[in-house]
Amino acid sequence: MRIITRTTPSVDTENWQNTLATAFRHSDDLLAYLELPQNNPMAHQQAAKSFPLLVPKPFADLMEKGNANDPLLRQVMTHPEETRHIEGFVTDPLDEQQSNVQPGIIHKYQGRVLLIAATGCAVNCRYCFRRHFAYQDNQIGRKHWQDALSYVRNDRTIHEVILSGGDPLLLNDHLLSDLLDHIESIPHIKRVRIHTRLPVVIPARLTSALVTRLGQSPLQCSMVLHVNHANELSQELQQGLQQLHQQGIILLNQSVLLRGINDQLIHLSELSELLFEFRVIPYYLHLLDPVQGAHHFHVEEQEAIALHRQLLANLPGYLVPKLVREVPGKANKSPIDLDL
Ligand SMILES: *Cc1c(COP(=O)(O)O)cnc(C)c1O
Ligand code: SF4
């Protein structure tokens, strides 16, 4: 197992917003940086039309130069297959528009709501189920937090607010602190959770101001990261997570099972073990949502179950994520492989 250290530190690691501003936005730039040849540039441009390429440099620095099959590159690189329509792969596989009870709020499950705190991400993952989501209707912004949160305030059965998106850590520390103030003022809220991939692609996002603010929250605070492969876990990220851990923030991870990226036992067991070394507990392993443009990442359910059983046979139970899929209309994420 290897923890990758960068040979040359990125110029802007002190300032995550600059790092984001200088992220790769064109496949040819990214390929050139990785010393890879251009291949079918028209097809890549076509794929980027509906969902642009976006890859911050620190994440590209974790990829192996010259390797077109690098597991990190494949998650974020446009692919000619994306523009092919395959039956069953649709634009809103989770039927989320239904639970979008008011702008910025998705209320699907008992006791918890998802607040779309930011509509963009710091990286565009090609398999993402939100690649077609109606974000333009959910761009709530600071002025409308009160409206969105009044929904939460008026429903005393809600005990947890999940900051999601997009990626909620796109909000700067000041805005995020303001938003937390609002949430903390609702008497029946006990927990706040942050679903984010940003620290994985730009570890400098875990600023000391953010860590301190989360540590000071009167709410029970957790962060659910999104890491799919052990190579995504850098030393810089480890340092940031260490600080969160010291502040008592519970760290969890969710992954998506992806063809050609983490669909072997070795990938998933290495990931779980390294996550634990980083103080992160594996939480969910999601089956890919059948989203249009992502069919080439699909892993068959039977294969997923077999992999999950191998994991159970090889790791302590607490290092085995729950294998789940999201079924529209269900009261929770649906566990798969219940009758072992
Ligand atoms: C996944 C999800 C949650 C969180 O589910 P947990 O099982 O509590 O992690 C909450 N709301 C929505 C809309 C979700 O998609
Ligand atoms: S960071 Fe998460 S929400 Fe954003 S594109 Fe990737 S998978 Fe989708």
mmCIF file of N, CA and C in Angstrom, residues 16-17 142 145 163 168-182 184 205 207-211 213-214:
data_model
loop_
_atom_site.group_PDB
_atom_site.id
_atom_site.type_symbol
_atom_site.label_atom_id
_atom_site.label_comp_id
_atom_site.label_asym_id
_atom_site.label_seq_id
_atom_site.Cartn_x
_atom_site.Cartn_y
_atom_site.Cartn_z
ATOM 1 N N TRP A 16 -6.958 27.513 -1.361
ATOM 2 C CA TRP A 16 -7.732 26.528 -2.118
ATOM 3 C C TRP A 16 -8.559 27.162 -3.217
ATOM 4 N N GLN A 17 -8.947 28.414 -3.022
ATOM 5 C CA GLN A 17 -9.764 29.039 -4.072
ATOM 6 C C GLN A 17 -8.953 29.305 -5.341
ATOM 7 N N ARG A 142 -27.135 32.694 -0.055
ATOM 8 C CA ARG A 142 -27.255 33.128 1.337
ATOM 9 C C ARG A 142 -28.598 33.762 1.673
ATOM 10 N N TRP A 145 -31.299 31.150 2.529
ATOM 11 C CA TRP A 145 -31.093 30.115 3.540
ATOM 12 C C TRP A 145 -32.257 30.078 4.526
ATOM 13 N N LEU A 163 -25.364 18.853 4.883
ATOM 14 C CA LEU A 163 -24.954 19.840 3.882
ATOM 15 C C LEU A 163 -24.392 19.078 2.693
ATOM 16 N N PRO A 168 -20.699 21.293 -0.545
ATOM 17 C CA PRO A 168 -20.933 22.405 0.378
ATOM 18 C C PRO A 168 -19.647 23.126 0.784
ATOM 19 N N LEU A 169 -18.504 22.445 0.657
ATOM 20 C CA LEU A 169 -17.265 23.120 1.045
ATOM 21 C C LEU A 169 -16.780 24.102 -0.014
ATOM 22 N N LEU A 170 -17.568 24.252 -1.087
ATOM 23 C CA LEU A 170 -17.295 25.356 -2.022
ATOM 24 C C LEU A 170 -17.630 26.693 -1.372
ATOM 25 N N LEU A 171 -18.519 26.687 -0.389
ATOM 26 C CA LEU A 171 -18.772 27.920 0.371
ATOM 27 C C LEU A 171 -17.484 28.261 1.109
ATOM 28 N N ASN A 172 -17.159 29.539 1.193
ATOM 29 C CA ASN A 172 -15.950 29.875 1.945
ATOM 30 C C ASN A 172 -16.226 29.750 3.453
ATOM 31 N N ASP A 173 -15.165 29.816 4.232
ATOM 32 C CA ASP A 173 -15.289 29.557 5.675
ATOM 33 C C ASP A 173 -16.280 30.493 6.346
ATOM 34 N N HIS A 174 -16.295 31.745 5.876
ATOM 35 C CA HIS A 174 -17.172 32.740 6.464
ATOM 36 C C HIS A 174 -18.650 32.383 6.228
ATOM 37 N N LEU A 175 -18.969 32.082 4.973
ATOM 38 C CA LEU A 175 -20.352 31.720 4.633
ATOM 39 C C LEU A 175 -20.792 30.439 5.337
ATOM 40 N N LEU A 176 -19.885 29.502 5.369
ATOM 41 C CA LEU A 176 -20.200 28.219 5.993
ATOM 42 C C LEU A 176 -20.490 28.403 7.488
ATOM 43 N N SER A 177 -19.718 29.260 8.094
ATOM 44 C CA SER A 177 -19.918 29.523 9.516
ATOM 45 C C SER A 177 -21.281 30.180 9.751
ATOM 46 N N ASP A 178 -21.649 31.090 8.863
ATOM 47 C CA ASP A 178 -22.971 31.735 8.931
ATOM 48 C C ASP A 178 -24.088 30.702 8.805
ATOM 49 N N LEU A 179 -23.923 29.818 7.836
ATOM 50 C CA LEU A 179 -24.937 28.792 7.611
ATOM 51 C C LEU A 179 -25.061 27.894 8.843
ATOM 52 N N LEU A 180 -23.926 27.539 9.422
ATOM 53 C CA LEU A 180 -23.946 26.711 10.632
ATOM 54 C C LEU A 180 -24.642 27.451 11.777
ATOM 55 N N ASP A 181 -24.402 28.746 11.873
ATOM 56 C CA ASP A 181 -25.095 29.548 12.910
ATOM 57 C C ASP A 181 -26.601 29.360 12.800
ATOM 58 N N HIS A 182 -27.108 29.475 11.573
ATOM 59 C CA HIS A 182 -28.555 29.334 11.348
ATOM 60 C C HIS A 182 -29.036 27.944 11.764
ATOM 61 N N GLU A 184 -27.603 25.811 13.782
ATOM 62 C CA GLU A 184 -27.424 25.592 15.221
ATOM 63 C C GLU A 184 -28.522 26.261 16.045
ATOM 64 N N ARG A 205 -8.304 22.654 1.376
ATOM 65 C CA ARG A 205 -9.624 23.144 1.761
ATOM 66 C C ARG A 205 -9.879 22.964 3.263
ATOM 67 N N THR A 207 -8.995 24.123 5.985
ATOM 68 C CA THR A 207 -8.277 25.225 6.620
ATOM 69 C C THR A 207 -8.425 25.124 8.138
ATOM 70 N N SER A 208 -7.528 25.778 8.855
ATOM 71 C CA SER A 208 -7.642 25.711 10.311
ATOM 72 C C SER A 208 -8.915 26.413 10.780
ATOM 73 N N ALA A 209 -9.338 27.459 10.039
ATOM 74 C CA ALA A 209 -10.589 28.149 10.411
ATOM 75 C C ALA A 209 -11.776 27.192 10.321
ATOM 76 N N LEU A 210 -11.808 26.386 9.275
ATOM 77 C CA LEU A 210 -12.908 25.430 9.099
ATOM 78 C C LEU A 210 -12.879 24.369 10.199
ATOM 79 N N VAL A 211 -11.692 23.834 10.436
ATOM 80 C CA VAL A 211 -11.556 22.783 11.448
ATOM 81 C C VAL A 211 -11.995 23.313 12.816
ATOM 82 N N ARG A 213 -14.010 25.872 13.478
ATOM 83 C CA ARG A 213 -15.451 26.159 13.501
ATOM 84 C C ARG A 213 -16.267 24.892 13.716
ATOM 85 N N LEU A 214 -15.891 23.840 13.015
ATOM 86 C CA LEU A 214 -16.625 22.580 13.162
ATOM 87 C C LEU A 214 -16.438 22.031 14.573
#
